Tab-separated table of C-alpha atoms in Angstrom:
chain	number	residue	atom	x	y	z
H	136	MET	CA	0.001	-0.355	0.218
H	137	LYS	CA	1.718	3.421	-0.852
H	138	GLU	CA	0.245	5.384	2.374
H	139	PRO	CA	-0.400	3.977	5.448
H	140	ILE	CA	-3.761	4.902	7.054
H	141	SER	CA	-4.385	5.414	10.964
H	142	ILE	CA	-7.220	4.112	13.124
H	143	THR	CA	-7.622	6.909	15.460
H	144	ALA	CA	-10.879	5.538	17.360
H	145	ILE	CA	-12.815	2.646	16.967
H	146	GLY	CA	-16.393	2.548	18.794
H	147	SER	CA	-18.840	-0.105	19.052
H	148	VAL	CA	-21.710	-2.272	20.776
H	149	SER	CA	-21.389	-5.361	20.965
H	150	PRO	CA	-22.241	-9.044	23.299
H	151	LEU	CA	-18.880	-7.844	24.499
H	152	GLY	CA	-20.028	-4.755	26.061
H	153	ARG	CA	-19.995	-0.955	24.538
H	154	THR	CA	-16.459	0.367	25.873
H	155	SER	CA	-12.755	-0.450	24.837
H	156	GLU	CA	-12.350	-1.583	28.206
H	157	GLU	CA	-15.489	-4.238	28.648
H	158	THR	CA	-14.789	-5.440	25.900
H	159	TRP	CA	-11.448	-6.430	26.678
H	160	GLU	CA	-12.192	-7.535	30.096
H	161	ASN	CA	-14.820	-9.656	28.440
H	162	TYR	CA	-12.259	-11.275	25.681
H	163	LEU	CA	-10.385	-12.285	28.584
H	164	LYS	CA	-12.406	-14.496	30.002
H	165	GLU	CA	-13.327	-18.328	28.651
H	166	ASP	CA	-16.710	-17.719	29.094
H	167	HIS	CA	-19.132	-17.060	25.609
H	168	PHE	CA	-21.983	-14.633	25.442
H	169	PHE	CA	-24.417	-16.958	23.850
H	170	SER	CA	-27.649	-17.661	25.164
H	171	GLN	CA	-31.170	-19.523	23.626
H	172	THR	CA	-34.114	-17.509	22.932
H	173	GLU	CA	-37.234	-18.937	20.826
H	174	PHE	CA	-37.591	-18.067	17.170
H	175	GLY	CA	-40.864	-20.068	15.445
H	176	GLY	CA	-41.281	-22.282	18.615
H	177	GLU	CA	-38.061	-23.597	18.845
H	178	MET	CA	-34.833	-22.179	20.881
H	179	GLU	CA	-31.813	-21.274	18.942
H	180	TRP	CA	-28.676	-20.095	20.075
H	181	VAL	CA	-27.794	-16.806	19.822
H	182	ALA	CA	-25.250	-13.878	20.891
H	183	SER	CA	-27.562	-10.586	21.941
H	184	LEU	CA	-26.311	-7.820	23.698
H	185	SER	CA	-26.546	-7.312	27.477
H	186	SER	CA	-29.636	-5.735	29.264
H	187	GLU	CA	-27.531	-2.286	29.783
H	188	SER	CA	-26.498	-1.942	26.224
H	189	ARG	CA	-30.096	-2.373	25.251
H	190	GLN	CA	-31.032	0.068	27.741
H	191	GLU	CA	-28.535	2.460	26.422
H	192	ILE	CA	-29.983	1.876	22.749
H	193	GLU	CA	-33.346	2.671	23.559
H	194	LEU	CA	-32.632	5.905	25.572
H	195	LEU	CA	-30.939	6.427	22.182
H	196	ARG	CA	-34.075	5.505	20.222
H	197	ASN	CA	-35.989	7.815	22.630
H	198	SER	CA	-33.817	11.278	22.585
H	199	ASP	CA	-35.594	11.858	19.198
H	200	GLN	CA	-38.644	11.703	18.068
H	201	LYS	CA	-37.664	10.705	14.112
H	202	TYR	CA	-35.461	8.250	15.887
H	203	LYS	CA	-37.883	5.746	17.005
H	204	SER	CA	-39.021	4.468	13.786
H	205	LEU	CA	-35.223	3.527	13.139
H	206	ASP	CA	-34.058	-0.093	13.114
H	207	ASN	CA	-31.932	-1.403	15.263
H	208	THR	CA	-29.187	-1.560	12.638
H	209	VAL	CA	-29.438	1.719	12.371
H	210	LEU	CA	-29.552	3.066	16.370
H	211	PHE	CA	-26.606	0.372	16.868
H	212	ALA	CA	-24.428	2.188	14.087
H	213	LEU	CA	-25.290	5.573	15.652
H	214	TYR	CA	-24.888	4.555	19.209
H	215	ALA	CA	-21.084	2.988	17.924
H	216	SER	CA	-20.076	6.360	15.934
H	217	ARG	CA	-21.314	8.251	18.606
H	218	GLU	CA	-18.202	6.934	20.469
H	219	ALA	CA	-15.621	6.654	17.836
H	220	ILE	CA	-15.655	10.354	16.857
H	221	LYS	CA	-16.052	11.279	20.301
H	222	LYS	CA	-12.744	8.981	21.258
H	223	ALA	CA	-10.790	10.656	17.911
H	224	GLY	CA	-11.579	14.021	18.578
H	225	TRP	CA	-13.400	14.683	15.581
H	226	LYS	CA	-15.778	17.519	15.674
H	227	THR	CA	-19.073	19.296	13.373
H	228	GLY	CA	-17.828	20.714	10.516
H	229	ASP	CA	-15.153	18.192	9.871
H	230	ASP	CA	-17.238	17.157	6.824
H	231	PHE	CA	-15.285	13.215	7.230
H	232	GLY	CA	-17.028	10.599	5.114
H	233	ILE	CA	-18.967	8.530	6.381
H	234	ASN	CA	-19.055	4.485	5.038
H	235	ILE	CA	-20.905	2.332	7.197
H	236	GLY	CA	-22.526	-1.377	5.700
H	237	SER	CA	-25.166	-3.904	6.619
H	238	SER	CA	-25.546	-7.726	5.446
H	239	ARG	CA	-29.367	-7.714	5.950
H	240	GLY	CA	-29.806	-4.526	7.036
H	241	ALA	CA	-33.241	-3.814	8.775
H	242	THR	CA	-34.201	-7.027	8.882
H	243	ALA	CA	-36.420	-6.835	12.143
H	244	LEU	CA	-38.526	-3.867	10.489
H	245	PHE	CA	-38.592	-5.758	6.932
H	246	GLU	CA	-40.690	-8.567	8.795
H	247	LYS	CA	-42.679	-6.410	10.933
H	248	TYR	CA	-43.965	-4.261	7.673
H	249	HIS	CA	-44.381	-7.728	5.414
H	250	GLN	CA	-45.942	-9.420	8.222
H	251	GLU	CA	-48.488	-6.219	8.298
H	252	PHE	CA	-48.801	-6.118	4.281
H	253	LEU	CA	-49.752	-9.772	4.359
H	254	GLU	CA	-52.589	-9.095	6.896
H	255	ASN	CA	-53.884	-6.088	5.725
H	256	ASN	CA	-52.937	-5.558	1.883
H	257	ARG	CA	-51.254	-2.719	3.338
H	258	THR	CA	-48.202	-1.175	5.125
H	259	ALA	CA	-47.130	1.898	6.876
H	260	THR	CA	-45.741	4.878	5.452
H	261	LEU	CA	-42.289	4.879	7.052
H	262	SER	CA	-42.215	0.750	5.322
H	263	SER	CA	-39.616	2.307	2.854
H	264	PRO	CA	-37.381	5.206	4.233
H	265	THR	CA	-36.662	2.653	7.169
H	266	THR	CA	-35.714	-0.284	5.281
H	267	THR	CA	-33.501	1.008	2.593
H	268	LEU	CA	-29.797	-0.215	3.320
H	269	GLY	CA	-28.593	3.681	2.556
H	270	ASN	CA	-30.480	4.586	5.878
H	271	ILE	CA	-27.658	3.313	7.914
H	272	SER	CA	-25.030	6.033	6.752
H	273	SER	CA	-27.482	8.580	6.360
H	274	TRP	CA	-29.064	8.752	9.880
H	275	VAL	CA	-25.240	8.155	11.073
H	276	ALA	CA	-24.404	11.500	8.674
H	277	HIS	CA	-27.562	13.500	10.180
H	278	ASP	CA	-26.686	12.679	13.550
H	279	LEU	CA	-23.122	13.580	13.362
H	280	LYS	CA	-23.759	16.549	11.392
H	281	THR	CA	-21.034	15.963	8.800
H	282	LYS	CA	-21.862	16.797	5.057
H	283	GLY	CA	-18.777	14.348	3.531
H	284	PRO	CA	-19.711	11.876	1.260
H	285	GLU	CA	-21.933	8.966	2.770
H	286	ILE	CA	-21.661	5.528	1.447
H	287	SER	CA	-23.767	2.556	2.465
H	288	HIS	CA	-23.630	-0.873	0.833
H	289	SER	CA	-23.911	-4.780	1.317
H	290	ILE	CA	-21.193	-7.403	0.330
H	291	THR	CA	-22.425	-9.671	2.588
H	292	CYS	CA	-20.069	-11.049	5.260
H	293	SER	CA	-17.442	-9.239	4.022
H	294	THR	CA	-19.081	-5.783	4.140
H	295	ALA	CA	-17.424	-4.229	6.909
H	296	LEU	CA	-14.141	-4.800	5.903
H	297	HIS	CA	-15.189	-3.414	2.186
H	298	SER	CA	-15.781	-0.403	4.091
H	299	VAL	CA	-12.261	-0.343	5.399
H	300	LEU	CA	-11.059	-0.115	1.554
H	301	ASN	CA	-13.522	2.372	0.666
H	302	GLY	CA	-12.307	4.736	3.317
H	303	VAL	CA	-8.598	3.796	2.224
H	304	ALA	CA	-9.679	4.500	-1.051
H	305	TRP	CA	-10.845	7.643	-0.719
H	306	ILE	CA	-8.350	9.203	1.571
H	307	ARG	CA	-5.516	7.678	-1.186
H	308	SER	CA	-7.371	9.197	-4.039
H	309	GLY	CA	-6.993	13.246	-1.926
H	310	MET	CA	-10.894	13.262	-1.873
H	311	ALA	CA	-10.889	12.661	1.817
H	312	ASP	CA	-8.738	13.479	5.006
H	313	LYS	CA	-10.694	11.507	7.065
H	314	PHE	CA	-13.867	8.462	6.931
H	315	LEU	CA	-15.863	6.827	9.178
H	316	VAL	CA	-16.410	3.260	8.654
H	317	GLY	CA	-17.764	0.038	9.681
H	318	GLY	CA	-20.881	-1.953	9.374
H	319	SER	CA	-24.283	-2.803	11.744
H	320	GLU	CA	-25.820	-6.050	11.757
H	321	ALA	CA	-29.200	-7.145	13.771
H	322	PRO	CA	-29.590	-10.206	12.659
H	323	LEU	CA	-31.823	-11.633	15.452
H	324	THR	CA	-35.063	-12.575	14.125
H	325	PRO	CA	-37.194	-15.592	13.120
H	326	PHE	CA	-37.085	-15.327	9.247
H	327	THR	CA	-33.068	-14.592	9.613
H	328	ILE	CA	-32.769	-17.539	11.622
H	329	ALA	CA	-34.675	-19.989	9.522
H	330	GLN	CA	-32.431	-18.700	6.513
H	331	MET	CA	-29.324	-20.149	8.140
H	332	LYS	CA	-31.126	-23.276	9.121
H	333	ALA	CA	-32.239	-23.937	5.894
H	334	LEU	CA	-28.937	-23.680	4.864
H	335	LYS	CA	-27.869	-26.909	7.076
H	336	ILE	CA	-25.323	-24.139	8.433
H	337	TYR	CA	-26.777	-23.115	12.390
H	338	SER	CA	-25.594	-25.013	15.278
H	339	GLN	CA	-27.953	-27.604	16.645
H	340	TYR	CA	-25.976	-27.411	19.914
H	341	LYS	CA	-28.488	-29.284	22.541
H	342	THR	CA	-26.482	-29.403	25.611
H	343	ASP	CA	-26.479	-27.288	28.366
H	344	ILE	CA	-23.345	-27.181	30.337
H	345	SER	CA	-21.239	-24.908	31.765
H	346	SER	CA	-18.566	-23.355	28.965
H	347	LYS	CA	-15.299	-24.257	30.518
H	348	ASN	CA	-12.765	-26.942	29.747
H	349	GLY	CA	-13.118	-27.290	26.113
H	350	GLU	CA	-16.882	-27.843	26.647
H	351	GLY	CA	-20.334	-25.992	26.534
H	352	TYR	CA	-19.779	-24.028	23.107
H	353	PRO	CA	-22.263	-23.648	20.980
H	354	ASN	CA	-20.161	-22.137	18.215
H	355	ARG	CA	-17.019	-24.405	17.639
H	356	ALA	CA	-15.379	-21.981	15.541
H	357	LEU	CA	-11.664	-23.187	14.568
H	358	ASP	CA	-12.304	-26.442	15.725
H	359	PHE	CA	-11.323	-28.825	12.516
H	360	GLU	CA	-12.538	-31.610	13.959
H	361	LYS	CA	-16.305	-31.031	14.663
H	362	GLU	CA	-18.550	-33.060	12.789
H	363	LYS	CA	-21.444	-30.250	12.318
H	364	ASN	CA	-21.844	-27.235	11.218
H	365	MET	CA	-21.812	-24.767	14.445
H	366	MET	CA	-22.270	-21.265	13.167
H	367	VAL	CA	-24.437	-19.270	15.501
H	368	LEU	CA	-25.874	-14.985	14.777
H	369	GLY	CA	-24.557	-12.071	16.848
H	370	GLU	CA	-25.674	-8.878	17.074
H	371	GLY	CA	-24.041	-5.239	16.846
H	372	ALA	CA	-22.069	-3.202	15.314
H	373	SER	CA	-18.348	-1.681	15.572
H	374	VAL	CA	-16.962	1.692	13.316
H	375	MET	CA	-13.492	3.113	13.400
H	376	CYS	CA	-11.808	6.596	12.638
H	377	LEU	CA	-9.888	6.415	9.362
H	378	GLU	CA	-6.990	9.348	9.015
H	379	LYS	CA	-4.397	10.301	6.156
H	380	GLY	CA	-0.918	9.386	7.687
H	381	VAL	CA	0.626	7.782	10.848
H	382	SER	CA	-0.731	9.676	13.805
H	383	SER	CA	0.389	10.401	16.857
H	384	ASN	CA	-2.481	9.119	18.411
H	385	ALA	CA	-3.321	5.779	16.215
H	386	LEU	CA	-4.321	2.663	17.780
H	387	ALA	CA	-3.240	0.929	14.548
H	388	VAL	CA	-1.529	1.946	11.368
H	389	ILE	CA	-3.560	0.068	8.060
H	390	GLU	CA	-0.590	-1.285	6.132
H	391	GLY	CA	-1.551	-3.209	3.499
H	392	VAL	CA	-5.380	-4.329	2.164
H	393	GLY	CA	-6.291	-6.753	0.224
H	394	TYR	CA	-9.412	-8.029	-2.217
H	395	ALA	CA	-10.438	-11.039	-4.189
H	396	THR	CA	-13.249	-12.720	-5.597
H	397	GLU	CA	-13.478	-16.549	-6.886
H	398	PRO	CA	-15.493	-18.024	-9.462
H	399	LEU	CA	-18.992	-19.084	-8.272
H	400	ARG	CA	-19.550	-22.663	-8.391
H	401	HIS	CA	-22.520	-22.182	-6.447
H	402	ASN	CA	-24.586	-19.522	-4.495
H	403	ILE	CA	-22.801	-20.009	-1.393
H	404	SER	CA	-19.679	-21.944	-2.420
H	405	ILE	CA	-16.052	-21.219	-1.586
H	406	SER	CA	-12.942	-23.494	-3.051
H	407	THR	CA	-11.187	-26.229	-0.549
H	408	ASP	CA	-8.646	-24.070	-0.239
H	409	ALA	CA	-10.272	-20.874	-0.507
H	410	GLU	CA	-8.532	-19.362	-3.421
H	411	CYS	CA	-10.089	-15.746	-2.434
H	412	PHE	CA	-8.242	-15.675	0.538
H	413	GLN	CA	-4.966	-16.673	-0.737
H	414	SER	CA	-5.089	-13.558	-3.035
H	415	SER	CA	-6.430	-11.141	-0.868
H	416	MET	CA	-4.003	-11.966	2.193
H	417	LYS	CA	-0.816	-11.718	-0.588
H	418	MET	CA	-2.302	-8.230	-1.810
H	419	ALA	CA	-2.552	-6.920	1.948
H	420	LEU	CA	1.459	-8.701	2.460
H	421	GLY	CA	2.587	-6.953	-0.739
H	422	GLU	CA	6.478	-6.932	-0.582
H	423	ILE	CA	5.938	-7.616	3.722
H	424	ASN	CA	7.529	-11.204	4.462
H	425	PRO	CA	4.410	-13.575	5.731
H	426	GLU	CA	7.055	-14.014	8.376
H	427	GLU	CA	6.625	-10.745	9.943
H	428	VAL	CA	2.851	-11.417	10.659
H	429	ASP	CA	2.509	-12.597	14.294
H	430	ALA	CA	-1.152	-13.195	14.613
H	431	ILE	CA	-4.345	-13.645	12.042
H	432	VAL	CA	-7.864	-12.462	13.454
H	433	MET	CA	-9.395	-15.152	11.012
H	434	HIS	CA	-13.159	-14.977	9.573
H	435	ALA	CA	-13.771	-18.324	11.008
H	436	PRO	CA	-17.238	-18.653	10.994
H	437	GLY	CA	-17.831	-22.217	12.652
H	438	THR	CA	-18.860	-24.287	9.846
H	439	ILE	CA	-16.897	-26.892	8.496
H	440	LYS	CA	-15.836	-25.421	5.313
H	441	GLY	CA	-15.745	-22.530	5.929
H	442	ASP	CA	-13.149	-22.942	8.716
H	443	ILE	CA	-10.944	-25.314	7.049
H	444	SER	CA	-10.868	-23.754	3.187
H	445	GLU	CA	-9.654	-20.845	5.316
H	446	TYR	CA	-7.180	-22.408	6.921
H	447	LYS	CA	-5.794	-23.999	4.312
H	448	ALA	CA	-5.556	-20.797	2.355
H	449	ILE	CA	-3.615	-19.653	5.043
H	450	GLU	CA	-1.162	-22.656	4.846
H	451	LYS	CA	-0.655	-22.205	1.193
H	452	VAL	CA	0.430	-18.625	1.816
H	453	PHE	CA	2.436	-18.777	5.027
H	454	CYS	CA	3.651	-22.234	4.550
H	455	ASN	CA	5.526	-23.961	7.353
H	456	LYS	CA	5.546	-21.156	9.882
H	457	LEU	CA	2.115	-20.109	10.492
H	458	PRO	CA	1.586	-17.161	12.509
H	459	PHE	CA	-1.010	-17.450	15.547
H	460	LEU	CA	-4.336	-17.861	14.804
H	461	THR	CA	-7.770	-17.055	16.269
H	462	THR	CA	-11.115	-15.633	15.925
H	463	ASN	CA	-14.219	-14.335	18.179
H	464	LYS	CA	-17.207	-16.300	16.823
H	465	TRP	CA	-16.385	-18.863	19.534
H	466	LYS	CA	-17.590	-15.849	21.660
H	467	VAL	CA	-19.938	-13.674	19.946
H	468	GLY	CA	-20.730	-15.447	16.889
H	469	HIS	CA	-20.964	-14.545	13.538
H	470	THR	CA	-22.374	-10.877	13.114
H	471	PHE	CA	-22.636	-10.940	9.586
H	472	GLY	CA	-21.809	-7.462	7.875
H	473	ALA	CA	-20.488	-6.325	11.443
H	474	SER	CA	-18.238	-9.064	11.815
H	475	GLY	CA	-15.154	-7.853	9.806
H	476	ALA	CA	-15.158	-4.543	12.226
H	477	LEU	CA	-15.363	-6.751	15.535
H	478	SER	CA	-12.701	-8.369	14.270
H	479	ILE	CA	-10.633	-5.770	13.645
H	480	GLU	CA	-11.507	-4.397	16.837
H	481	LEU	CA	-9.736	-8.129	18.179
H	482	ALA	CA	-6.865	-7.325	16.745
H	483	VAL	CA	-6.596	-3.659	17.495
H	484	LEU	CA	-6.855	-4.550	21.236
H	485	MET	CA	-4.710	-7.673	21.188
H	486	ILE	CA	-2.152	-4.969	20.070
H	487	GLN	CA	-2.824	-2.466	22.308
H	488	HIS	CA	-2.358	-4.929	25.268
H	489	GLN	CA	0.418	-7.208	23.773
H	490	HIS	CA	-1.578	-9.875	24.777
H	491	GLU	CA	-3.114	-13.041	22.279
H	492	ILE	CA	-6.874	-14.299	22.810
H	493	LYS	CA	-6.774	-17.987	22.510
H	494	VAL	CA	-9.746	-19.383	21.279
H	495	PRO	CA	-10.360	-21.748	24.744
H	496	PHE	CA	-11.183	-25.499	22.806
H	497	VAL	CA	-7.973	-25.281	20.441
H	498	THR	CA	-4.537	-26.465	20.957
H	499	HIS	CA	-2.049	-23.645	20.071
H	500	THR	CA	1.156	-24.445	19.408
H	501	SER	CA	2.677	-21.318	21.123
H	502	SER	CA	2.272	-17.753	21.919
H	503	PRO	CA	3.399	-15.127	19.994
H	504	LYS	CA	6.642	-13.213	21.591
H	505	LYS	CA	5.507	-9.870	20.343
H	506	LEU	CA	2.100	-8.560	18.330
H	507	GLU	CA	3.463	-5.855	15.941
H	508	LYS	CA	1.557	-7.411	12.399
H	509	VAL	CA	-1.808	-8.566	12.952
H	510	LEU	CA	-3.569	-9.960	9.539
H	511	VAL	CA	-7.747	-9.591	9.724
H	512	ASN	CA	-9.925	-11.788	7.230
H	513	ALA	CA	-13.246	-11.475	6.419
H	514	VAL	CA	-15.337	-13.302	2.879
H	515	GLY	CA	-18.650	-13.395	2.224
H	516	PHE	CA	-21.253	-15.364	0.178
H	517	GLY	CA	-20.110	-15.519	-3.300
H	518	GLY	CA	-16.218	-15.893	-2.383
H	519	ASN	CA	-16.099	-12.362	-2.181
H	520	ALA	CA	-12.385	-11.680	0.613
H	521	VAL	CA	-10.881	-8.828	2.393
H	522	SER	CA	-7.692	-9.200	4.374
H	523	ILE	CA	-6.196	-5.776	6.493
H	524	LEU	CA	-2.918	-5.856	7.426
H	525	LEU	CA	-2.361	-3.827	10.737
H	526	SER	CA	0.886	-2.929	12.289
H	527	ARG	CA	1.532	-1.159	15.821
H	528	ASN	CA	2.053	2.305	15.912
H	529	LEU	CA	5.577	2.815	17.308
């Protein structure tokens, strides 16, 4: 990458919490954040926001009459964005750009309005404007009073990392000096859960025991010996402030970016050794020796093929010296379009604290001696992969 870009702040709300301190404290625990909720008469595992975080979201919803009709995807993004720009010291009038995406968008509202239509053959006035994908970034821009460019998009589960790509491209082009990027997802709805079950990838883990000693984990991401798909959905948002160059207050520096798409075999296909990941990781590394990478935060959704294919791609790129491998989906589930941004948050926290987060039921060969360079991966349906290389700001 020609010019480094600084991450000067991150704001998030997830099952892990709503502050960096709370999030890191919860990463240090071996407990998962899954609970069972009823969907369509059946109990399913999900990772929901805590009751305290939900109260904060409701306060935000009730703080403005216009916000009462918004979907949680928008409110999560508003909350995380406010926190991020406050940490970065950005102010009204800075006119920074915004690119916050979502895989599913306003799922809860869409399902609600569609049910009303089936029952009454008509729908509410606000059904269209509150379910369009673009309303996430536009409402964030309204809330933060920026006049910079605002972009929304959906590129399935790599949405948030594509937002990072866009922000980097705008800054490198000279068309913006600052960009707020990330993803937001609120997919814990009956229809969304039903879709994942129809694909035969949702976790059917039934045992209710303590999440200690490698047992009791409904999502076993990075367990390459599991015999069933064990993906679990989570909700939340994570956004980050990007600034041109290497800033003195940078949490981490984006040193390289990579992206690739492989030919489709079918609608949700990915090759056995994830050719798209091989290409995206190589592009992100550029001229950097793969041995310089200390850790990789993998996409690893908890499906058999998804986990193994990414691992095989890493083996192809890094050969006999694999970096430390981790993921957060065993703890907070798959947040679809927000997952890549939450993975960047984990990578940044590990770099800041110089401490790796292990997957408790995975045997790690060794701990990294340092965390100077961390690679973050994400991939979505259709084999569209993104890799972001982060470096410690020394």
